[in-house]
mmCIF file of C-alpha atoms in Angstrom:
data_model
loop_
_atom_site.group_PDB
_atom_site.id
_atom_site.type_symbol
_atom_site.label_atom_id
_atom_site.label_comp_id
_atom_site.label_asym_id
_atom_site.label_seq_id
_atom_site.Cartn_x
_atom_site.Cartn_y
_atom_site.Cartn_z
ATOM 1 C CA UNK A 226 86.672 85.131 108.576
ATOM 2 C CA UNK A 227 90.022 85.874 106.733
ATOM 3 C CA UNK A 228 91.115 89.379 106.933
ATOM 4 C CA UNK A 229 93.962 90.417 103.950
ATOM 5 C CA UNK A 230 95.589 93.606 103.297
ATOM 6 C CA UNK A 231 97.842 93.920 100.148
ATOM 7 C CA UNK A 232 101.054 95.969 99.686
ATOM 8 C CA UNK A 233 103.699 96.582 97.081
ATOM 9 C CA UNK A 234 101.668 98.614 94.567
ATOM 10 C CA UNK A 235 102.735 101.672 92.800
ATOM 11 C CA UNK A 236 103.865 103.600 89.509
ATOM 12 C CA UNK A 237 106.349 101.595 87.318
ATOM 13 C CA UNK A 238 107.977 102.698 83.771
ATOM 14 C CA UNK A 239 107.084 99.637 81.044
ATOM 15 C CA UNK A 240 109.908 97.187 81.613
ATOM 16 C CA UNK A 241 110.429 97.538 85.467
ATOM 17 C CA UNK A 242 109.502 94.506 88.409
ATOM 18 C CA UNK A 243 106.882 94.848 91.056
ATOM 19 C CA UNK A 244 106.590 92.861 94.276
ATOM 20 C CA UNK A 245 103.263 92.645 96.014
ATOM 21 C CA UNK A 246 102.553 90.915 99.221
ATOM 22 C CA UNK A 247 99.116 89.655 100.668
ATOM 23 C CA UNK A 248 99.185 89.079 104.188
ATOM 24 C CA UNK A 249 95.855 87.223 105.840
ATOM 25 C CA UNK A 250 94.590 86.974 109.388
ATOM 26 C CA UNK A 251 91.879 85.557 111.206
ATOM 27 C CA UNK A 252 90.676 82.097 110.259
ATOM 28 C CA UNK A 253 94.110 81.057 108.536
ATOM 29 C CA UNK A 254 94.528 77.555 110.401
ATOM 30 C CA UNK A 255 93.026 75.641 107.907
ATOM 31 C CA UNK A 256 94.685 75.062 104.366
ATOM 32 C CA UNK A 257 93.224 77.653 101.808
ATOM 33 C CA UNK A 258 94.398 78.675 98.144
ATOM 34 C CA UNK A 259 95.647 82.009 97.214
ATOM 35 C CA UNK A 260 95.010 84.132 93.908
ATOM 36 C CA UNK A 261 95.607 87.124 92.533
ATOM 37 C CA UNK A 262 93.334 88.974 90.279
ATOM 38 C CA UNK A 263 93.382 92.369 88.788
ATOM 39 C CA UNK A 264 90.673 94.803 87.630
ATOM 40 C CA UNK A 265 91.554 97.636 84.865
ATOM 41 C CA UNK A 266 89.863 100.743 84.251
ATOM 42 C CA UNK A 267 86.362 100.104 82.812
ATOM 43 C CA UNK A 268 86.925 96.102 82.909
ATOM 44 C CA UNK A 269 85.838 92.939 84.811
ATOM 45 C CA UNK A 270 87.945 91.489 87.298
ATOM 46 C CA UNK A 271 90.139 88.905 85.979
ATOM 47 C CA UNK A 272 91.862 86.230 87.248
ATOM 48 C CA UNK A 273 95.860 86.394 87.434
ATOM 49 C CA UNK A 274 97.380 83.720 89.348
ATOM 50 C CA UNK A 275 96.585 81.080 92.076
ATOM 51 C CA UNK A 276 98.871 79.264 94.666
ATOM 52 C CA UNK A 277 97.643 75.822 96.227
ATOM 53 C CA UNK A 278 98.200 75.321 99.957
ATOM 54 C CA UNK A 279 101.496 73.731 99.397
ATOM 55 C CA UNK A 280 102.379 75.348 96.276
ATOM 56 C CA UNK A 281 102.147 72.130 94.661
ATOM 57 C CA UNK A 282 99.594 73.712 92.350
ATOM 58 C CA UNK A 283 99.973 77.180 90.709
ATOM 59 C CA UNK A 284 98.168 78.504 87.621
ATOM 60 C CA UNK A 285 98.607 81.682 85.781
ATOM 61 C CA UNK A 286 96.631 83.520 82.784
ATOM 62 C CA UNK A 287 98.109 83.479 79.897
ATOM 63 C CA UNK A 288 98.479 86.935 79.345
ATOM 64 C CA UNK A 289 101.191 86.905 82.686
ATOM 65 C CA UNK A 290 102.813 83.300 81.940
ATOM 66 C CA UNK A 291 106.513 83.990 82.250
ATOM 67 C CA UNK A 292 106.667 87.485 83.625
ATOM 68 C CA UNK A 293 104.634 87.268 87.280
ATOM 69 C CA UNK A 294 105.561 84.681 89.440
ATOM 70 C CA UNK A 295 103.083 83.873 92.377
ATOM 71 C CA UNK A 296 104.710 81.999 95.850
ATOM 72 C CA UNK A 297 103.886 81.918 99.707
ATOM 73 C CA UNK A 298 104.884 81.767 102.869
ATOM 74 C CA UNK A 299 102.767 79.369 105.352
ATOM 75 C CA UNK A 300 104.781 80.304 108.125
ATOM 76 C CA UNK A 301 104.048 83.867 107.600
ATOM 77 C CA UNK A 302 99.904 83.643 106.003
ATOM 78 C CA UNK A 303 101.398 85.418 103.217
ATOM 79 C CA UNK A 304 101.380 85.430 99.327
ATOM 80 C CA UNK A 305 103.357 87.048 96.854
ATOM 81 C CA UNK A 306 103.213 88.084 93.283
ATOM 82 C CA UNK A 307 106.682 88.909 92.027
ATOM 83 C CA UNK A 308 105.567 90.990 88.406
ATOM 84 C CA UNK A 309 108.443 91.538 86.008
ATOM 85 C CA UNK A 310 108.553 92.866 82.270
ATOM 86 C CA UNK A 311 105.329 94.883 83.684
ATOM 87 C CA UNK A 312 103.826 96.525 80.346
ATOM 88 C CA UNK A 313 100.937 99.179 80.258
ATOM 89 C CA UNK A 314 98.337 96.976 80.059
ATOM 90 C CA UNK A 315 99.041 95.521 83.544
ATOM 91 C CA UNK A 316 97.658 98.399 84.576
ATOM 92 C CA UNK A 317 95.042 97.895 87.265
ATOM 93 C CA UNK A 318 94.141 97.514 90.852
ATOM 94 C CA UNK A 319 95.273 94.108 92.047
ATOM 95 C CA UNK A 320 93.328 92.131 94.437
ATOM 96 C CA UNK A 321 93.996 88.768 96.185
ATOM 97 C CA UNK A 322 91.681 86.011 97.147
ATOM 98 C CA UNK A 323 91.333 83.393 99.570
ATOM 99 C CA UNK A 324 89.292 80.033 98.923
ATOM 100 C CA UNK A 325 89.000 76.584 100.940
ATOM 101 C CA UNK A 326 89.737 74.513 98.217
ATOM 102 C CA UNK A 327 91.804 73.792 95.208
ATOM 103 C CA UNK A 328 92.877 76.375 92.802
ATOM 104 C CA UNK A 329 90.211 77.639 90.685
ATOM 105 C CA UNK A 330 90.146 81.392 88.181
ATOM 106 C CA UNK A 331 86.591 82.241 88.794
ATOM 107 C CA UNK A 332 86.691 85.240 91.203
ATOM 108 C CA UNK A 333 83.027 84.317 92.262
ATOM 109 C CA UNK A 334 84.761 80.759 93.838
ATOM 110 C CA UNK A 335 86.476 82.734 96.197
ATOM 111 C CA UNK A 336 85.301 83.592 99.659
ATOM 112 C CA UNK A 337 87.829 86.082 100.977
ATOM 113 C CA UNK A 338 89.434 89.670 99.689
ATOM 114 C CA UNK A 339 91.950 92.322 99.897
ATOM 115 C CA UNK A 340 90.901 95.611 99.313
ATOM 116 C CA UNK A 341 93.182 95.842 96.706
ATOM 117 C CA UNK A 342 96.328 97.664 95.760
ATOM 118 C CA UNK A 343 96.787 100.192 92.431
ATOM 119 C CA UNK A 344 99.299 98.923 90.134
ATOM 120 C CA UNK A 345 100.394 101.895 87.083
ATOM 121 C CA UNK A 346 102.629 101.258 84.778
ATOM 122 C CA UNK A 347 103.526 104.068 82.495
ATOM 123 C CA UNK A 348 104.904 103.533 78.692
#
């Protein structure tokens, strides 16, 4: 079992940066990727980013590519997702993910999750 627990949420004005953290627990001695994904009001969850075990693989949706960066911290079983240009439609509650295995965007691949943290960003 992993246990995670996400922080760094809140309401933003259009424009501003966001940093949220995931920190896991439990069964974190084996190598596992992180993601991030996001649900908005009234909408599927959706993949945002994902961070290999040794960072040597990271993917991002399109609709984030050059405004969220996602990183991690071995050392401290944490991930981070450093939002910046945050618009309106980032809007949502963010969630991450844990999976034993490479990096992958469906949220059914993943085995683990946060209970999620409310990201509002007003215009």
């Amino acid at each position: 079992q992993v246990h995670l627990v996400e922080s760094g949420g809140g309401l933003v004005q259009a424009g501003d940066s966001l940093r949220l953290s995931c920190a896991a627990s439990g069964r974190t001695s084996s190598t596992y990727t992180m993601g991030w994904f996001r649900r908005a009001p009234g909408k599927e969850r959706d993949f945002v980013a994902g961070i290999s075990w040794s960072g040597d693989r990271i993917y991002y949706a399109g609709s984030v590519k050059g405004r969220f960066t996602i990183s991690r911290d071995n050392a401290k079983n944490t991930a981070y997702l450093q939002m910046n240009s945050l618009k309106p439609e980032d809007t949502a509650v963010y969630y991450c993910a844990v999976r034993y295995g490479t990096v992958l965007t469906g949220s059914s691949l993943y085995d683990y999750w946060g209970q999620g943290t409310q990201v509002t960003v007003s215009s």
